[in-house]
CSV table of C-alpha atoms in Angstrom, one decimal:
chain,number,residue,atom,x,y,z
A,16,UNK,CA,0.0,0.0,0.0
A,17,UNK,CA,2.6,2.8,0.7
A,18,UNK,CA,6.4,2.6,-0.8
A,19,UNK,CA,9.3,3.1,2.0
A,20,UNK,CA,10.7,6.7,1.5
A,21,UNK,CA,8.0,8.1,2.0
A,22,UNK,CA,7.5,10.4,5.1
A,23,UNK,CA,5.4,9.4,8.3
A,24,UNK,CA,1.8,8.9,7.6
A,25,UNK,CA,-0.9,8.8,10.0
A,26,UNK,CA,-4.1,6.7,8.7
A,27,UNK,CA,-7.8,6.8,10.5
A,28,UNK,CA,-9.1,3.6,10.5
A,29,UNK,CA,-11.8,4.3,13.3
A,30,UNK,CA,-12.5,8.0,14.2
A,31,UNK,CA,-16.1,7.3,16.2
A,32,UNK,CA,-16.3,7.4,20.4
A,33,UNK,CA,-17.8,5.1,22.5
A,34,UNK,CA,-19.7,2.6,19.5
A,35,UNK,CA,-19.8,2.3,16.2
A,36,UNK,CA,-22.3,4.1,14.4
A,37,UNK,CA,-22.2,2.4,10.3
A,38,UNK,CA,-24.6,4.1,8.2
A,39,UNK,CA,-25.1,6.9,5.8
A,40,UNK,CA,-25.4,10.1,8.0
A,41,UNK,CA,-21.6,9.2,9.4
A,42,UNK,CA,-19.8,8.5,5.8
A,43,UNK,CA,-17.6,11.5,5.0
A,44,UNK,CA,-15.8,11.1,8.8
A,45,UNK,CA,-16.9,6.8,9.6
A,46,UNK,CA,-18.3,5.0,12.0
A,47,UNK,CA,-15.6,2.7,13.3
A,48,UNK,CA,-14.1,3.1,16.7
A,49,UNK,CA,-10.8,3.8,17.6
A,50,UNK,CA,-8.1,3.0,15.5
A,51,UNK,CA,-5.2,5.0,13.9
A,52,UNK,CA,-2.3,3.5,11.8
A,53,UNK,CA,1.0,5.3,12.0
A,54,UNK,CA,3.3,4.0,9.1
A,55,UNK,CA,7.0,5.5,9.1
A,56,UNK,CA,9.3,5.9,6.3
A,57,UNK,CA,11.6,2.7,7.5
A,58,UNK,CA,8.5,0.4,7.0
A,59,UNK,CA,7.1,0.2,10.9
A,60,UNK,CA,3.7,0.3,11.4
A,61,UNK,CA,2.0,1.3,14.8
A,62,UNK,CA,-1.4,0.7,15.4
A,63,UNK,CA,-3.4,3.1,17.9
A,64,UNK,CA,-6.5,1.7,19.4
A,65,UNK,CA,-7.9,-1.8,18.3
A,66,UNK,CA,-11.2,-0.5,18.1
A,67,UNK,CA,-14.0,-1.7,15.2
A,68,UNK,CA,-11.6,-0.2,12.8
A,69,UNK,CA,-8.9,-2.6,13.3
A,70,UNK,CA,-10.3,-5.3,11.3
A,71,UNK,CA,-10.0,-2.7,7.8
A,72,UNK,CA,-6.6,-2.3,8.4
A,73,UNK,CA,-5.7,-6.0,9.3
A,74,UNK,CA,-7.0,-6.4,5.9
A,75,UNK,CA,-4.6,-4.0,4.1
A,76,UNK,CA,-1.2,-4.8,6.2
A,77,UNK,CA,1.8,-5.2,3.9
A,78,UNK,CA,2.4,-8.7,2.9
A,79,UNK,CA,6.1,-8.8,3.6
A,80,UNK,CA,5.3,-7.3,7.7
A,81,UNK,CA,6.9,-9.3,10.4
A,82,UNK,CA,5.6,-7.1,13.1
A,83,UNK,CA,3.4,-4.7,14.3
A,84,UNK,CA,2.7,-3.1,17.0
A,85,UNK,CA,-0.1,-2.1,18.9
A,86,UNK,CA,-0.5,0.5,21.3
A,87,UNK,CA,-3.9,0.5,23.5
A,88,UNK,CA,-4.8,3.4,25.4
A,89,UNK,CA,-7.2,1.7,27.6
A,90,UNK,CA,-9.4,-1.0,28.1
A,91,UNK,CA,-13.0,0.4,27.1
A,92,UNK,CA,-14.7,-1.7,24.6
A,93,UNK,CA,-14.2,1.2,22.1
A,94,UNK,CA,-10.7,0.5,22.1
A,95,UNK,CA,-10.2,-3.1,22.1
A,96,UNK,CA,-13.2,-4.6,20.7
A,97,UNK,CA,-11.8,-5.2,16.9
A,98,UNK,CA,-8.6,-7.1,18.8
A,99,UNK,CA,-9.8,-10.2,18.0
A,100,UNK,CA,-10.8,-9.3,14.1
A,101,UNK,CA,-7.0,-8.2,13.6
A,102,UNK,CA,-5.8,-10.3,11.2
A,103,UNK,CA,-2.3,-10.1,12.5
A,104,UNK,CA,-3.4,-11.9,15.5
A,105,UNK,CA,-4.1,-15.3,13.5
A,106,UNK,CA,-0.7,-15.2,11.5
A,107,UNK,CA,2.0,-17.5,13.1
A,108,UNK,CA,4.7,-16.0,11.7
A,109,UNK,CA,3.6,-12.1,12.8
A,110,UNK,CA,5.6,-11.0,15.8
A,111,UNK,CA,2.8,-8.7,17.3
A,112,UNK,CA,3.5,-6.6,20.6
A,113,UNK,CA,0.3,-5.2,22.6
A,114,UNK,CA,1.2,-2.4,24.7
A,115,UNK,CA,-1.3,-1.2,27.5
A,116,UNK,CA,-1.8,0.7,30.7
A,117,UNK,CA,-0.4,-1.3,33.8
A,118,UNK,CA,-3.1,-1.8,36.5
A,119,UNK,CA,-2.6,-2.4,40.4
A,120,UNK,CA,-4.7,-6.2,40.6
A,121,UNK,CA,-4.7,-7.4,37.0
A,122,UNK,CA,-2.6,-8.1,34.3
A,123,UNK,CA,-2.6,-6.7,31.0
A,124,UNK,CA,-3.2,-10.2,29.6
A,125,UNK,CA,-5.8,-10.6,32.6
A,126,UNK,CA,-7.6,-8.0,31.7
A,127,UNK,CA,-7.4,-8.6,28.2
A,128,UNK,CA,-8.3,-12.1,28.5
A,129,UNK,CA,-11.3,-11.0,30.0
A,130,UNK,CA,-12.9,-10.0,26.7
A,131,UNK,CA,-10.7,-12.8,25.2
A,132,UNK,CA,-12.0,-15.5,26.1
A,133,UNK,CA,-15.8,-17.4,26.1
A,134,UNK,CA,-18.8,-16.7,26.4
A,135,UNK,CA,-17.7,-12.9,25.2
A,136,UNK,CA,-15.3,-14.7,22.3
A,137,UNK,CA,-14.5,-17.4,21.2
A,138,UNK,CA,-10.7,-17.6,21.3
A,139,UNK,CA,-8.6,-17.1,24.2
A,140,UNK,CA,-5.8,-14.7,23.8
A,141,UNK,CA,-3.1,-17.2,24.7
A,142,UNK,CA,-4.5,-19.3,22.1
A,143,UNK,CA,-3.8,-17.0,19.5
A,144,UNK,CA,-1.4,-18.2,16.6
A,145,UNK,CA,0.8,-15.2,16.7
A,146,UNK,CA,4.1,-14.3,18.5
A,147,UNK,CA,2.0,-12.5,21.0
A,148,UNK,CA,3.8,-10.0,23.4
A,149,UNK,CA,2.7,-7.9,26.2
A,150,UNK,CA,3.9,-4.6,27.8
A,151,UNK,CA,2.8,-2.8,30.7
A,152,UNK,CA,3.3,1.0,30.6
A,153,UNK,CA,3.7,3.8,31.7
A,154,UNK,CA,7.5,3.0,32.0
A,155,UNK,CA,10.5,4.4,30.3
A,156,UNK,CA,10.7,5.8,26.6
A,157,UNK,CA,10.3,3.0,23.7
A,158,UNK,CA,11.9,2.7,21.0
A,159,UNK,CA,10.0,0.4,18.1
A,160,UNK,CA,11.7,0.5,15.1
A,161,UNK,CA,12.5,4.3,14.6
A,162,UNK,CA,10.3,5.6,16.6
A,163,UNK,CA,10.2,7.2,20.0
A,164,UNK,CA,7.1,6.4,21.6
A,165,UNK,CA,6.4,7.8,24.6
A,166,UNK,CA,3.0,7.2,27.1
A,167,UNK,CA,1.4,8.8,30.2
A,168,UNK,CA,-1.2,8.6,32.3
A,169,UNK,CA,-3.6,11.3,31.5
A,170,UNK,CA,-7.3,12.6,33.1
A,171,UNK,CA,-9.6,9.9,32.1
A,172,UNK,CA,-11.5,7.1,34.2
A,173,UNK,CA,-9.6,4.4,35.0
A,174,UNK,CA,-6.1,3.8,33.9
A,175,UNK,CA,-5.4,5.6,30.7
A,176,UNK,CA,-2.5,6.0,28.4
A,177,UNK,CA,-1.9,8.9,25.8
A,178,UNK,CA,0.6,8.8,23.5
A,179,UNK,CA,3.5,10.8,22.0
A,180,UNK,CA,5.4,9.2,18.5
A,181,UNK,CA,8.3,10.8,17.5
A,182,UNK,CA,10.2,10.2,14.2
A,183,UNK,CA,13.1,11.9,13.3
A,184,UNK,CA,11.4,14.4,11.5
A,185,UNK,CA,8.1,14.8,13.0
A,186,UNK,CA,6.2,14.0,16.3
A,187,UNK,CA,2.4,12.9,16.5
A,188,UNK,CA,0.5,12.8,19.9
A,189,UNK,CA,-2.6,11.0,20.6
A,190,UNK,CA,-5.1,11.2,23.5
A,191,UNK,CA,-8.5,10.0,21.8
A,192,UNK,CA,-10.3,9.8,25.3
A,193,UNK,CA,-9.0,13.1,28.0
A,194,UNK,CA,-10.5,15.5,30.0
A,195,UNK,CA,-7.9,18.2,30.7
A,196,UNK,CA,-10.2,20.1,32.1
A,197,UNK,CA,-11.4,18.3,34.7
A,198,UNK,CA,-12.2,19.6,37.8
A,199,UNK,CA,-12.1,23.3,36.7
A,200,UNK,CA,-14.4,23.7,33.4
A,201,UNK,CA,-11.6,24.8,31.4
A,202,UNK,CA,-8.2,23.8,30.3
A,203,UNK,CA,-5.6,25.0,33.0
A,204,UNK,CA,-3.5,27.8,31.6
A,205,UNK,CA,-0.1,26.3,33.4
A,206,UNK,CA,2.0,23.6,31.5
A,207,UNK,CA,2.6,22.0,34.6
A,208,UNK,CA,-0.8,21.7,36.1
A,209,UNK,CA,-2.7,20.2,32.6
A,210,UNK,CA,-2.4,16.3,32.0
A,211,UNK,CA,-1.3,15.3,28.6
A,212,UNK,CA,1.0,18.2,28.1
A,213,UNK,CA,4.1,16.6,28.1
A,214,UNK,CA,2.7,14.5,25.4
A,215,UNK,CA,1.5,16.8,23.7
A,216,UNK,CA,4.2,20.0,23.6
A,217,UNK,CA,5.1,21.2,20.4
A,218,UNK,CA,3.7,18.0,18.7
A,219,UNK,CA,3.4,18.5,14.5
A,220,UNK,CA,-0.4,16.2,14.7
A,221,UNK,CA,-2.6,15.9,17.9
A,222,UNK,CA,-5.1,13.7,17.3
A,223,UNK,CA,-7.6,14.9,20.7
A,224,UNK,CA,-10.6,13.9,21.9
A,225,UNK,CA,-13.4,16.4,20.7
A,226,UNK,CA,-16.6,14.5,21.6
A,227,UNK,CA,-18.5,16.9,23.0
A,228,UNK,CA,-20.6,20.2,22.3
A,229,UNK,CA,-20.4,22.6,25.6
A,230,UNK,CA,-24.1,22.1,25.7
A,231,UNK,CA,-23.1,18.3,26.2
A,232,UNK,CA,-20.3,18.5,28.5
A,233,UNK,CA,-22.4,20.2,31.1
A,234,UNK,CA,-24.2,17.3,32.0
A,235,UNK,CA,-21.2,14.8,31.2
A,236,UNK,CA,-18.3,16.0,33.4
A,237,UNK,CA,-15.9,13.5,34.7
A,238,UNK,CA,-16.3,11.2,31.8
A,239,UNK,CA,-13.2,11.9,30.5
A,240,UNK,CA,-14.2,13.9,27.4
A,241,UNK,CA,-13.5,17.2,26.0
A,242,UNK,CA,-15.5,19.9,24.1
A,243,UNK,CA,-14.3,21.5,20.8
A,244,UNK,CA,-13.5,24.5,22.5
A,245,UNK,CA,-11.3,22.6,25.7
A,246,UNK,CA,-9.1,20.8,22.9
A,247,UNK,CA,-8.8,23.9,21.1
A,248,UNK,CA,-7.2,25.3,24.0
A,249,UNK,CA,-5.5,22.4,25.0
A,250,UNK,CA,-3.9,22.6,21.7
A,251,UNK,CA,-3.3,25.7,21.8
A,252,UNK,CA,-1.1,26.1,25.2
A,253,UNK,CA,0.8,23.1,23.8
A,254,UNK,CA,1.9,24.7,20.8
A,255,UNK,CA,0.8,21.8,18.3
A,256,UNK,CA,1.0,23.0,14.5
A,257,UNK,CA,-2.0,20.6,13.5
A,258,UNK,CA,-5.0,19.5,15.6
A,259,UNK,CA,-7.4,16.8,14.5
A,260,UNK,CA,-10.4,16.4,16.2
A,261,UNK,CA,-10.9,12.6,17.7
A,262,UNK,CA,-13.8,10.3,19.0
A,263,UNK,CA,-16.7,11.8,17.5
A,264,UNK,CA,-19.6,11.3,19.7
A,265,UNK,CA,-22.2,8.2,18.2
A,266,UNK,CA,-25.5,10.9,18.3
A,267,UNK,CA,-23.2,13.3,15.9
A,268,UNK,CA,-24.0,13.1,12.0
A,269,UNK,CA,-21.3,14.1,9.3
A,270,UNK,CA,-23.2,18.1,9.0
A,271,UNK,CA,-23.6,18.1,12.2
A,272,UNK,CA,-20.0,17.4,13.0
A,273,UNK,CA,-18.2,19.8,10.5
A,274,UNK,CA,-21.1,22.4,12.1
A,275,UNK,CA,-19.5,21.7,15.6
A,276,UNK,CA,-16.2,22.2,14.4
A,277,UNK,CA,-16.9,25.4,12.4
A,278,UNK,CA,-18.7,27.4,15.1
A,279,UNK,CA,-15.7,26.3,17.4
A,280,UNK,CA,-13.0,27.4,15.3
A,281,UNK,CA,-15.0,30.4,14.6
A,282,UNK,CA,-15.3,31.2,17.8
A,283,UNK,CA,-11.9,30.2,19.3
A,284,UNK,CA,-9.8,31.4,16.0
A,285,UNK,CA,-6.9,28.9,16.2
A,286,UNK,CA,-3.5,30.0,14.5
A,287,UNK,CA,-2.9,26.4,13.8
A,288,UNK,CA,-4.5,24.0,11.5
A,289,UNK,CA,-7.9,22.0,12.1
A,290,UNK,CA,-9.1,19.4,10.4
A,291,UNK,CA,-12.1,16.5,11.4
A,292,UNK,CA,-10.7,12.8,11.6
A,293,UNK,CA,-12.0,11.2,8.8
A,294,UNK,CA,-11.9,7.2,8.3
A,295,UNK,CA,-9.3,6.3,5.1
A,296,UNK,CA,-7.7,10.4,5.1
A,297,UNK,CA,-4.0,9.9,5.6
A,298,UNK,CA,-2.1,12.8,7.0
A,299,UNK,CA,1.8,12.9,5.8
A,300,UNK,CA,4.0,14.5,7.6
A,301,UNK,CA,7.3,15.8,6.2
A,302,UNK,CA,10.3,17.0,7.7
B,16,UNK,CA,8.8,22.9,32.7
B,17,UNK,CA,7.7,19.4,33.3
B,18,UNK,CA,4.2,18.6,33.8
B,19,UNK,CA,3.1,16.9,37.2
B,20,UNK,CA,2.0,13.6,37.1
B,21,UNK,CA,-1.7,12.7,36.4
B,22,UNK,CA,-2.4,11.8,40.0
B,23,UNK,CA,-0.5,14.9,41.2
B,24,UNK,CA,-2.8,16.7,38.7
B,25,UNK,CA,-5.5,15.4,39.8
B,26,UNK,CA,-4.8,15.5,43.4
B,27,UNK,CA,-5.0,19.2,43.4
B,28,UNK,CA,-8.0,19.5,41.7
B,29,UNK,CA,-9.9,17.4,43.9
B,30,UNK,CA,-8.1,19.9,46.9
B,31,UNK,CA,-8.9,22.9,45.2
B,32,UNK,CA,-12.4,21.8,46.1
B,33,UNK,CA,-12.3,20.7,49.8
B,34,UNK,CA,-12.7,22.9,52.2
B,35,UNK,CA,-10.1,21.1,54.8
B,36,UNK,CA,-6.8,22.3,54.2
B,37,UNK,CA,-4.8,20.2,52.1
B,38,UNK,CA,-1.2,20.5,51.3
B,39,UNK,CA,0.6,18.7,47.9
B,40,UNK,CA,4.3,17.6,48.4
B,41,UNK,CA,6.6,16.0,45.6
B,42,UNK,CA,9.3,13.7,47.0
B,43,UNK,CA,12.0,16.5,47.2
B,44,UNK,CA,9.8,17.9,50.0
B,45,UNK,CA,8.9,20.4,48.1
B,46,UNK,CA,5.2,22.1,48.4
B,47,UNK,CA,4.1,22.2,45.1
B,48,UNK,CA,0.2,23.2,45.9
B,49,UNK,CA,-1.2,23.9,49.1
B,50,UNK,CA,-5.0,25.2,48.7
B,51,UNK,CA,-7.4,28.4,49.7
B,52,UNK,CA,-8.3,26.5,53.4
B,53,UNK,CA,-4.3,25.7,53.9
B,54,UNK,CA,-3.7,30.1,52.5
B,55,UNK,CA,-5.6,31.2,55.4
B,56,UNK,CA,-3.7,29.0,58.1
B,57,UNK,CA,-0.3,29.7,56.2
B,58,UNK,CA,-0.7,33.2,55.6
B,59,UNK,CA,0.4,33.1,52.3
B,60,UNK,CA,-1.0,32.7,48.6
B,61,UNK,CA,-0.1,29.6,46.4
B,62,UNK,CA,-0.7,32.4,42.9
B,63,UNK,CA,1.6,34.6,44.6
B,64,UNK,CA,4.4,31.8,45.8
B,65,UNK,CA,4.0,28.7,43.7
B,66,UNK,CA,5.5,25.9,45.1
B,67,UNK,CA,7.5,26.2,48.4
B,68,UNK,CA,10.8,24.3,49.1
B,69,UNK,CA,11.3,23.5,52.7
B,70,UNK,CA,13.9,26.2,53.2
B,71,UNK,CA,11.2,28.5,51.3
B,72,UNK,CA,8.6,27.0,53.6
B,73,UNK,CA,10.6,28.0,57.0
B,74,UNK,CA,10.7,31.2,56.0
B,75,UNK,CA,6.8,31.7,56.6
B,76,UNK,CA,6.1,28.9,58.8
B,77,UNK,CA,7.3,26.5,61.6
B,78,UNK,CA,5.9,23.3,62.8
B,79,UNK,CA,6.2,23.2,66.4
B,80,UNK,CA,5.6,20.2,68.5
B,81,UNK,CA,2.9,20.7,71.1
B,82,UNK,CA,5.3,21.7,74.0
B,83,UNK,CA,6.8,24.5,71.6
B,84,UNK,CA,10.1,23.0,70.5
B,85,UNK,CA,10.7,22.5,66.4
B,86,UNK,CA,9.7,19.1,64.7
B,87,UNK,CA,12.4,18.6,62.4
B,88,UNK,CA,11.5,17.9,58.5
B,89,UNK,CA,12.2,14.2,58.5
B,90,UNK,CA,10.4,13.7,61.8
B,91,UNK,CA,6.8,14.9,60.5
B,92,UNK,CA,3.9,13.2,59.6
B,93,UNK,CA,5.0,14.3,55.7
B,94,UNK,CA,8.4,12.9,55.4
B,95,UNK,CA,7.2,9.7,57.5
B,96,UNK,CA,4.1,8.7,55.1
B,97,UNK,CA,6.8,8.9,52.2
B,98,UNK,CA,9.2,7.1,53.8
B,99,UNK,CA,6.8,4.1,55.5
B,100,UNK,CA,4.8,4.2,52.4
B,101,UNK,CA,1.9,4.3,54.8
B,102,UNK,CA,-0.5,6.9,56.5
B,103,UNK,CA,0.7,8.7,59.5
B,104,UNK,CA,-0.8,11.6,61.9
B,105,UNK,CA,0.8,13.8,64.6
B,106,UNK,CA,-0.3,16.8,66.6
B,107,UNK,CA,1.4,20.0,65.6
B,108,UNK,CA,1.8,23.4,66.2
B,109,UNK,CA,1.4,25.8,63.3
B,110,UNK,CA,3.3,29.0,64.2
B,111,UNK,CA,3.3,31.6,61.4
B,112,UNK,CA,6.6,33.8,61.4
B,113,UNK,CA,5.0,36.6,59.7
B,114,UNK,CA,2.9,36.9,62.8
B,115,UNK,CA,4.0,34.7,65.5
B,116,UNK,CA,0.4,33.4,65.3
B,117,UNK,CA,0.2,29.8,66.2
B,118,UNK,CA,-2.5,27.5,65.4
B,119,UNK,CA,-2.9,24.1,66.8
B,120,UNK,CA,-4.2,20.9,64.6
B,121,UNK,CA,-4.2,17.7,63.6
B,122,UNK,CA,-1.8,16.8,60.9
B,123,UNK,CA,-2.9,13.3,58.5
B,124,UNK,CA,-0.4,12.7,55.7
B,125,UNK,CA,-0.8,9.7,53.4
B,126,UNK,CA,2.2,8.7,50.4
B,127,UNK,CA,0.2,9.2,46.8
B,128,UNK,CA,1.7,5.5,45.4
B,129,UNK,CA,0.6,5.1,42.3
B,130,UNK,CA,0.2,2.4,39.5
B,131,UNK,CA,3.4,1.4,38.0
B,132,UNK,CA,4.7,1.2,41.4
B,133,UNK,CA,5.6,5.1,41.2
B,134,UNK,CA,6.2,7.0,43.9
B,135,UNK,CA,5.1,10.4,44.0
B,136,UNK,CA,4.7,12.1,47.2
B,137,UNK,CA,2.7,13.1,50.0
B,138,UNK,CA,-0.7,14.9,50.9
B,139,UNK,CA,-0.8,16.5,54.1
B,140,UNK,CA,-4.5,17.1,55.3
B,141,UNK,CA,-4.4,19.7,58.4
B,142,UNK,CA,-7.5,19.4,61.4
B,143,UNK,CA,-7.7,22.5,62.9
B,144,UNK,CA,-8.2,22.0,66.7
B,145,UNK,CA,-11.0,23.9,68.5
C-alpha cells in the first residue's frame, strides 16, 4: 500500500467514540471506533487503538510485515473490541507486541483475556497463533523500530495511556479519550498543572478527543471527554501546528460534526491548522 | 517545565475543592500546591508563591511540636508517610513567622503511590483544633 521513502503517515481507520455508528449520515468522517495507523518511512507500522476499525486495516497490512505493534490506550470496549478481528493476531509467523496501561490487581493479559476468552469470544488470547507479546506502561521511553514512543497517564476514568510518537522528523501525539479540564471547566492555563501536556508539547499532529458540544459536556463531566473548545485550547497552550479532532460522539452526524467544528473554530480562531478525523484520510507529515 | 504527574494533577483538583486544608508535596519535599483553606492557616497565597521548598517553607512557617520545641522535617507526619509508604498523623503546632500566630491541629499525611509502582509524594490534610 505505501512505498518506504515516504515520510510518516498517520491513517484513521476508526474516528467514532464510545460505539460504532455504520450508516449513511456518518460517511464523510466513519463510524468505526478507535483506530489510527502510524506508518513510518523505515517500514514500521504502529497501530493506535484496536477499536472496530482494526479489522479494515488488518485487511490492508503489507504482505512482507513481520511485526506490528499495537499500542492501546485503555481497556474500554471502544478500544479493544476489533482485537480479536486483527488479522495479524491469527498469522504464526507475525511478531505482534500489545502495549497497554499497567493496572494495580490485573494483568494486562488478565484484563485482556477478559474479553478474550468465552462466552464474550470465542478464542482465548493465549490461544492466538501469533508471536504475541505484552507490555505494561507507563515506563520508560520506547523505542519500536524508529520511533520514540512515549505514554502517560492522562485525566480519564480508569487507567489511561496517551501517547507521544516521534520520528526523526516529526512528532504525532494521541489522546483520543482526555478531560484536561477536569475539575475546573476549562483547560488550565499552566504547562505543569494540565495532563497530557508533556505528550502533547510542540507536537506537528494531535489527534484529541473532541466528543462533546459545551451544551453536552455540562451534563457529562468527569467522563473523560473534551469539548471543541477545551481541545482547542488544550492545543493551543501546547503549541501543536496541527490539531485533528478525535472520537466523535455516536449521536453526531457528518453536518452536524463539520457544524461543531466550524462554530468552534469560529469562535476560538486557532492559529494552527484544524481538520475532522475522517476514516481512510492519511495525513503525511514531512520533515 | 515538566508537567506533574496525572495523579499529582488530579490531586490538586480534587483539593482545590475541599474545604479542609490540604497540602501537595513532591518527594523533594517540596510544596508544590497547598489550597485556599491551607492560605488562610499559612498566611500566604499559592498564585503569589508557587510551590515552596522546605527552606522556602521556614521562611513563613514553623511546625512546632505541642510543648513549643521545632519538629524537624524528616520527623513529620510528611516525610514519614513517604518514607513508610503508609498513613501517618501527629499533633502539631502551626506558628506563622510573619505573625508569631500559632494554630494548633491535627496533621494526616498519606504517600500518593501510584500504578506502576511510582512514587510520588505526600498529601498533608491539616485538622484545625478547636
Amino acid at each position: 500500500m505505501y512505498a518506504l521513502g515516504e515520510a510518516l503517515k498517520v491513517l484513521p481507520w476508526g474516528t467514532r467514540g464510545s460505539i460504532a455508528t455504520p450508516g449513511p449520515a456518518r460517511q464523510r468522517y466513519g463510524g468505526n471506533t478507535s483506530c489510527v495507523e502510524i506508518l513510518g518511512d523505515e517500514g514500521t507500522l504502529l497501530v493506535l487503538d484496536a477499536g472496530t476499525g482494526v479489522r479494515p486495516l488488518g485487511e490492508s497490512l503489507p504482505k512482507n510485515l513481520k511485526r506490528v505493534d499495537i499500542l492501546l490506550t485503555h481497556l474500554h470496549m471502544d478500544h479493544i473490541q476489533g482485537l480479536g478481528f486483527f488479522s495479524a493476531l491469527y498469522d504464526p509467523e507475525m511478531a505482534v507486541h500489545i502495549w497497554g496501561p499497567t493496572c494495580p490487581t490485573q494483568s494486562l493479559s488478565q484484563r485482556l483475556t477478559r474479553y478474550l476468552s468465552p462466552p464474550l469470544f470465542p478464542v482465548r488470547l493465549p490461544d492466538l497463533p501469533c508471536q504475541l507479546t505484552l507490555h505494561e506502561l507507563p515506563g520508560d521511553v520506547t523505542e519500536i523500530g524508529e520511533f520514540r514512543v512515549s505514554a502517560s497517564l492522562i485525566s480519564h476514568p480508569g487507567s489511561t495511556l496517551g501517547y507521544r510518537i516521534e520520528s526523526a522528523s516529526s512528532v504525532v501525539a494521541y489522546l483520543p479519550d482526555h478531560e484536561p479540564a477536569l475539575g475546573q471547566g476549562r483547560v488550565p492555563d499552566e504547562p505543569e498543572w494540565t495532563s497530557g501536556f508533556d505528550l502533547a508539547e510542540g507536537a506537528d499532529l494531535l489527534l484529541h478527543d473532541c466528543q462533546y458540544t459545551e451544551s453536552e459536556y455540562i451534563d457529562r463531566v468527569g467522563w473523560g471527554h473534551s469539548t471543541f473548545g477545551q481541545s482547542l485550547d488544550f492545543a493551543k497552550l501546547c503549541g501543536v501546528q496541527h490539531l485533528m479532532a478525535f472520537h466523535h460522539d455516536p449521536s453526531r452526524e457528518d453536518d452536524a460534526l463539520e457544524g461543531h467544528v466550524r462554530d468552534a473554530v469560529e469562535r476560538f480562531e486557532p492559529s494552527f491548522r484544524v481538520s475532522i478525523g475522517a476514516e481512510g484520510t492519511a495525513e503525511t507529515l514531512r520533515s | 517545565m515538566g508537567q506533574h504527574d496525572i495523579e499529582v494533577i488530579l490531586m490538586r483538583q480534587l483539593a482545590g475543592h475541599l474545604v479542609v486544608p490540604v497540602l501537595v508535596v513532591n518527594l523533594g519535599m517540596d510544596i508544590v500546591y497547598y489550597n485556599e483553606a491551607a492560605e488562610e492557616i499559612l498566611g500566604l497565597r499559592f498564585a503569589e508563591t508557587g510551590k515552596l521548598s522546605t527552606a522556602e517553607a521556614r521562611e513563613h512557617f514553623l511546625v512546632l511540636d505541642a510543648d513549643g520545641s521545632a519538629i524537624p522535617p524528616k520527623a513529620g507526619p510528611i516525610y514519614s508517610a513517604m518514607r513508610d509508604k503508609h498513613a501517618h498523623t501527629r499533633d502539631i503546632v502551626l506558628q506563622r513567622v510573619s505573625d508569631g500566630r500559632q494554630q494548633a491541629m491535627q496533621a494526616v499525611a498519606f504517600p500518593l503511590l501510584a500504578q506502576g509502582d511510582r512514587e510520588l509524594g505526600t498529601v498533608c490534610m491539616l485538622w484545625v483544633k478547636p
